[in-house]
C-alpha cells in the first residue's frame, strides 16, 4: 500500500467526465446562463463544460485550500473574489473535486453575497461523499474512499510537492534522480517519465530548496 493513496488522471478521463457531467446537467432540465470556475482546479472542467453546454460566459473566483498536494491547509480563503452584478442569472459553480467541500461552500456564499445571482448550482467531476460537507447538485463519480486525484493540470505541481515530501520524510541525506523515480511508486503508487522528476528537481533547485552535490540532491535549510 502506498503512503498516499493517489489516482493518475488522464486528459481522456477528464474529457469523458465533463461530457458525462454535461449529460447529467442537460438531463436535469436546468441550464446555466453563466459558468463560474473555482480557480484554479475548476478552470479546465469549467471551460470544457462551457463547450459541452454551449455556454459562452465564464468567470472565475480563486479559493485557496490545499496549497500543497494531498495536505490540506487549515481554512479555505477567497484569494480573488468576483465582484459583478449577476442579478437574474443562473450560475453553475464548477470545481474539479468536492473533497472537504469547504471551497465550494465558501465560493457559493461569497458569490451569492457579492453578485446576487438568481440561482447557484454546483457541479464537480468527483464527490468524496464520506467527508464532504456539501453534496454537489451535479457530479459524475461518487468516491467512497479518500484518494488524491492527480489531475493533469497539477502534474508538475504535485510531483514537486511529492518530491519535497520525499526529502523531508524519506530519511535520506541525499537522493539521485533514479532513487526519486524508484520511490514514487512505493510512496504514491505513481510513476512518470524521467523528464518529470528531472524538471521537478530543477525547480526545487531554482527555489533554493535543493542543492546538487556530486550528482546527488540534498535539501537545503529552506526545505528542511
Ligand atoms: P476542498 O475545499 O477540500 O473541497 O478542495 C479544494 C480544492 O483542492 C479542490 O477543488 C481541488 O482542486 C483540490 N483538492 C482537494 N482534494 C483533492 C483530492 N482528493 N484530489 C485532488 N485534488 C484535490
CSV table of C-alpha atoms and ligand atoms in Angstrom, one decimal:
chain,number,residue,atom,x,y,z
A,1,UNK,CA,0.0,0.0,0.0
A,2,UNK,CA,1.5,3.4,-0.9
A,3,UNK,CA,1.8,6.1,1.8
A,4,UNK,CA,-0.5,8.4,0.0
A,5,UNK,CA,-3.5,6.9,-2.0
A,6,UNK,CA,-3.3,8.6,-5.4
A,7,UNK,CA,-5.0,8.1,-8.8
A,8,UNK,CA,-3.4,9.2,-12.0
A,9,UNK,CA,-5.9,11.1,-14.2
A,10,UNK,CA,-5.5,11.4,-17.9
A,11,UNK,CA,-6.8,14.1,-20.3
A,12,UNK,CA,-9.1,11.4,-21.7
A,13,UNK,CA,-10.6,10.7,-18.3
A,14,UNK,CA,-11.3,14.5,-17.8
A,15,UNK,CA,-13.0,14.8,-21.2
A,16,UNK,CA,-15.1,11.8,-20.5
A,17,UNK,CA,-16.2,13.0,-17.0
A,18,UNK,CA,-17.0,16.5,-18.3
A,19,UNK,CA,-19.0,15.1,-21.2
A,20,UNK,CA,-20.9,12.9,-18.7
A,21,UNK,CA,-21.4,15.8,-16.3
A,22,UNK,CA,-22.9,17.9,-19.1
A,23,UNK,CA,-25.3,15.0,-19.9
A,24,UNK,CA,-26.4,14.9,-16.3
A,25,UNK,CA,-27.0,18.7,-16.3
A,26,UNK,CA,-28.9,18.6,-19.6
A,27,UNK,CA,-31.0,15.7,-18.3
A,28,UNK,CA,-32.0,17.7,-15.2
A,29,UNK,CA,-33.8,20.2,-17.4
A,30,UNK,CA,-31.8,23.1,-15.9
A,31,UNK,CA,-29.4,25.3,-17.9
A,32,UNK,CA,-27.0,27.9,-16.6
A,33,UNK,CA,-26.6,31.3,-18.1
A,34,UNK,CA,-23.0,31.5,-16.9
A,35,UNK,CA,-20.3,29.3,-15.5
A,36,UNK,CA,-18.1,30.3,-12.6
A,37,UNK,CA,-14.9,28.3,-12.1
A,38,UNK,CA,-13.3,27.9,-8.8
A,39,UNK,CA,-9.8,28.7,-9.7
A,40,UNK,CA,-7.5,27.0,-10.3
A,41,UNK,CA,-8.8,23.4,-10.0
A,42,UNK,CA,-12.1,24.1,-11.6
A,43,UNK,CA,-10.8,26.1,-14.6
A,44,UNK,CA,-10.3,23.3,-17.1
A,45,UNK,CA,-13.6,21.4,-16.2
A,46,UNK,CA,-15.5,24.8,-16.3
A,47,UNK,CA,-14.1,25.6,-19.8
A,48,UNK,CA,-15.0,22.1,-21.1
A,49,UNK,CA,-18.5,22.4,-19.6
A,50,UNK,CA,-18.9,25.7,-21.4
A,51,UNK,CA,-18.2,23.8,-24.6
A,52,UNK,CA,-20.4,20.8,-23.8
A,53,UNK,CA,-23.3,23.0,-22.7
A,54,UNK,CA,-22.9,25.8,-25.3
A,55,UNK,CA,-22.4,28.4,-22.6
A,56,UNK,CA,-20.3,31.4,-23.7
A,57,UNK,CA,-20.0,33.3,-20.4
A,58,UNK,CA,-17.4,32.2,-17.9
A,59,UNK,CA,-15.7,33.9,-14.9
A,60,UNK,CA,-13.7,32.6,-12.0
A,61,UNK,CA,-13.2,33.1,-8.3
A,62,UNK,CA,-10.0,32.0,-6.7
A,63,UNK,CA,-10.1,30.0,-3.4
A,64,UNK,CA,-7.0,28.6,-1.7
A,65,UNK,CA,-7.4,25.5,0.5
A,66,UNK,CA,-4.8,22.8,-0.5
A,67,UNK,CA,-1.6,24.7,-1.1
A,68,UNK,CA,0.4,21.5,-1.1
A,69,UNK,CA,-0.7,18.3,-2.8
A,70,UNK,CA,-2.5,15.9,-0.5
A,71,UNK,CA,-2.0,18.2,2.5
A,72,UNK,CA,-4.9,20.5,3.4
A,73,UNK,CA,-4.4,23.9,4.9
A,74,UNK,CA,-6.5,24.9,7.9
A,75,UNK,CA,-9.1,27.2,6.4
A,76,UNK,CA,-10.3,27.8,2.9
A,77,UNK,CA,-10.0,31.5,1.9
A,78,UNK,CA,-11.0,33.6,-1.1
A,79,UNK,CA,-7.9,34.9,-2.7
A,80,UNK,CA,-9.6,36.7,-5.6
A,81,UNK,CA,-13.3,37.3,-5.3
A,82,UNK,CA,-15.7,38.1,-8.1
A,83,UNK,CA,-17.5,41.4,-7.9
A,84,UNK,CA,-20.1,41.6,-10.6
A,85,UNK,CA,-23.8,42.2,-10.9
A,86,UNK,CA,-25.2,38.8,-11.8
A,87,UNK,CA,-28.8,39.5,-10.9
A,88,UNK,CA,-31.3,37.4,-12.8
A,89,UNK,CA,-28.6,34.9,-13.9
A,90,UNK,CA,-28.5,31.2,-13.2
A,91,UNK,CA,-24.9,30.3,-12.4
A,92,UNK,CA,-23.1,27.0,-12.4
A,93,UNK,CA,-20.2,26.9,-10.0
A,94,UNK,CA,-17.6,24.4,-11.1
A,95,UNK,CA,-14.7,22.7,-9.4
A,96,UNK,CA,-12.8,19.6,-10.2
A,97,UNK,CA,-13.5,17.7,-7.0
A,98,UNK,CA,-15.6,18.2,-3.9
A,99,UNK,CA,-13.3,16.9,-1.1
A,100,UNK,CA,-14.0,18.7,2.3
A,101,UNK,CA,-16.4,20.9,0.4
A,102,UNK,CA,-15.1,24.0,2.2
A,103,UNK,CA,-14.0,25.7,-1.1
A,104,UNK,CA,-17.5,25.2,-2.6
A,105,UNK,CA,-19.3,26.4,0.4
A,106,UNK,CA,-17.2,29.5,0.7
A,107,UNK,CA,-17.3,30.2,-3.0
A,108,UNK,CA,-21.0,29.8,-3.2
A,109,UNK,CA,-21.6,32.0,-0.2
A,110,UNK,CA,-19.3,34.8,-1.5
A,111,UNK,CA,-20.7,34.6,-4.9
A,112,UNK,CA,-24.3,34.9,-3.6
A,113,UNK,CA,-23.3,37.9,-1.4
A,114,UNK,CA,-21.2,39.7,-3.9
A,115,UNK,CA,-23.0,39.1,-7.2
A,116,UNK,CA,-26.7,38.4,-6.2
A,117,UNK,CA,-27.4,35.8,-8.9
A,118,UNK,CA,-30.9,34.3,-9.3
A,119,UNK,CA,-29.6,30.8,-8.5
A,120,UNK,CA,-26.3,29.0,-8.0
A,121,UNK,CA,-25.9,25.3,-8.6
A,122,UNK,CA,-22.7,23.3,-8.1
A,123,UNK,CA,-21.0,20.8,-10.4
A,124,UNK,CA,-17.9,18.7,-9.8
A,125,UNK,CA,-16.4,15.7,-11.5
A,126,UNK,CA,-15.7,13.9,-8.2
A,127,UNK,CA,-17.5,14.0,-4.9
A,128,UNK,CA,-15.9,12.4,-1.9
A,129,UNK,CA,-19.1,11.6,-0.1
A,130,UNK,CA,-18.0,10.3,3.3
A,131,UNK,CA,-16.0,13.5,4.1
A,132,UNK,CA,-17.6,16.3,2.0
A,133,UNK,CA,-19.8,18.8,3.9
A,134,UNK,CA,-21.9,19.6,0.8
A,135,UNK,CA,-23.4,17.4,-2.0
A,136,UNK,CA,-22.9,18.9,-5.4
A,137,UNK,CA,-26.1,19.3,-7.4
A,138,UNK,CA,-24.3,17.6,-10.3
A,139,UNK,CA,-21.4,15.1,-10.2
A,140,UNK,CA,-20.1,12.1,-12.1
A,141,UNK,CA,-18.2,10.0,-9.6
A,142,UNK,CA,-19.1,9.4,-6.0
A,143,UNK,CA,-15.8,8.5,-4.3
A,144,UNK,CA,-16.3,6.3,-1.2
A,145,UNK,CA,-12.6,6.2,0.0
A,146,UNK,CA,-10.4,9.2,0.1
A,147,UNK,CA,-7.9,9.4,-2.6
A,148,UNK,CA,-5.7,12.2,-4.2
A,149,UNK,CA,-6.7,12.7,-7.8
A,150,UNK,CA,-3.6,13.5,-9.7
A,151,UNK,CA,-5.2,15.7,-12.4
A,152,UNK,CA,-3.2,16.6,-15.5
A,153,UNK,CA,-3.3,20.3,-14.6
A,154,UNK,CA,-1.4,19.7,-11.4
A,155,UNK,CA,1.0,17.2,-12.8
A,156,UNK,CA,4.3,19.1,-12.2
A,157,UNK,CA,3.0,20.9,-9.1
A,158,UNK,CA,2.1,17.6,-7.5
A,159,UNK,CA,5.4,15.9,-8.5
A,160,UNK,CA,7.2,18.9,-6.9
A,161,UNK,CA,5.2,18.6,-3.7
A,162,UNK,CA,5.6,14.8,-3.6
A,163,UNK,CA,9.4,15.2,-4.1
A,164,UNK,CA,9.6,17.8,-1.3
A,165,UNK,CA,7.9,15.2,0.9
A,166,UNK,CA,10.4,12.5,0.0
A,167,UNK,CA,13.2,14.8,1.0
A,168,UNK,CA,11.5,15.8,4.3
A,169,UNK,CA,10.3,12.4,5.4
A,170,UNK,CA,12.3,9.9,3.4
A,171,UNK,CA,15.1,9.6,6.0
A,172,UNK,CA,18.0,10.0,3.4
A,173,UNK,CA,20.7,12.6,3.4
A,174,UNK,CA,20.8,12.8,-0.4
A,175,UNK,CA,18.9,11.4,-3.4
A,176,UNK,CA,19.8,10.6,-7.0
A,177,UNK,CA,17.1,11.1,-9.7
A,178,UNK,CA,16.9,7.3,-10.1
A,179,UNK,CA,16.2,6.9,-6.4
A,180,UNK,CA,13.5,9.5,-6.5
A,181,UNK,CA,11.9,7.7,-9.5
A,182,UNK,CA,12.1,4.4,-7.7
A,183,UNK,CA,10.5,5.9,-4.5
A,184,UNK,CA,7.4,7.3,-6.3
A,185,UNK,CA,5.5,4.0,-6.9
A,186,UNK,CA,6.2,2.9,-3.3
A,187,UNK,CA,5.2,6.2,-1.8
A,188,UNK,CA,2.4,7.4,-4.1
A,189,UNK,CA,1.6,4.4,-6.3
A,190,UNK,CA,2.5,6.6,-9.3
A,191,UNK,CA,5.3,6.7,-11.8
A,192,UNK,CA,6.2,9.1,-14.6
A,193,UNK,CA,8.6,9.5,-17.4
A,194,UNK,CA,12.1,10.7,-16.2
A,195,UNK,CA,11.7,14.2,-17.6
A,196,UNK,CA,9.0,14.9,-14.9
A,197,UNK,CA,11.4,14.1,-12.0
A,198,UNK,CA,14.2,16.0,-13.6
A,199,UNK,CA,12.1,19.1,-14.1
A,200,UNK,CA,10.6,18.9,-10.6
A,201,UNK,CA,14.1,18.8,-9.1
A,202,UNK,CA,15.3,21.6,-11.4
A,203,UNK,CA,12.5,23.8,-10.0
A,204,UNK,CA,13.4,22.9,-6.4
A,205,UNK,CA,17.0,23.9,-7.1
A,206,UNK,CA,15.7,27.1,-8.5
A,207,UNK,CA,13.6,27.7,-5.4
A,208,UNK,CA,16.7,27.2,-3.3
A,209,UNK,CA,15.2,24.2,-1.6
A,210,UNK,CA,17.6,21.6,-3.1
A,211,UNK,CA,21.3,21.7,-4.0
A,212,UNK,CA,23.2,19.4,-6.3
A,213,UNK,CA,26.4,17.9,-4.8
A,214,UNK,CA,28.4,15.2,-6.7
A,215,UNK,CA,25.5,14.3,-8.9
A,216,UNK,CA,23.1,13.9,-6.0
A,217,UNK,CA,20.4,16.2,-4.5
A,218,UNK,CA,20.3,17.4,-0.9
A,219,UNK,CA,17.7,19.5,0.9
A,220,UNK,CA,18.9,23.0,1.9
A,221,UNK,CA,17.9,24.7,5.1
A,222,UNK,CA,14.9,26.2,3.3
A,223,UNK,CA,13.3,22.7,2.7
A,224,UNK,CA,14.4,21.1,6.0
B,1,LIG,P1,-12.0,21.2,-0.8
B,1,LIG,O1,-12.1,22.6,-0.4
B,1,LIG,O2,-11.4,20.3,0.2
B,1,LIG,O3,-13.3,20.6,-1.3
B,1,LIG,O4,-10.9,21.2,-2.0
B,1,LIG,C1,-10.4,22.3,-2.7
B,1,LIG,C2,-9.6,22.0,-3.9
B,1,LIG,O5,-8.4,21.3,-3.6
B,1,LIG,C3,-10.3,21.1,-4.9
B,1,LIG,O6,-11.1,21.8,-5.8
B,1,LIG,C4,-9.1,20.5,-5.7
B,1,LIG,O7,-8.6,21.4,-6.7
B,1,LIG,C5,-8.0,20.3,-4.6
B,1,LIG,N1,-8.3,19.0,-4.0
B,1,LIG,C6,-8.8,18.8,-2.8
B,1,LIG,N2,-8.9,17.5,-2.5
B,1,LIG,C7,-8.4,16.8,-3.6
B,1,LIG,C8,-8.2,15.5,-3.9
B,1,LIG,N3,-8.6,14.5,-3.1
B,1,LIG,N4,-7.6,15.2,-5.1
B,1,LIG,C9,-7.2,16.2,-5.9
B,1,LIG,N5,-7.4,17.5,-5.7
B,1,LIG,C10,-8.0,17.8,-4.5
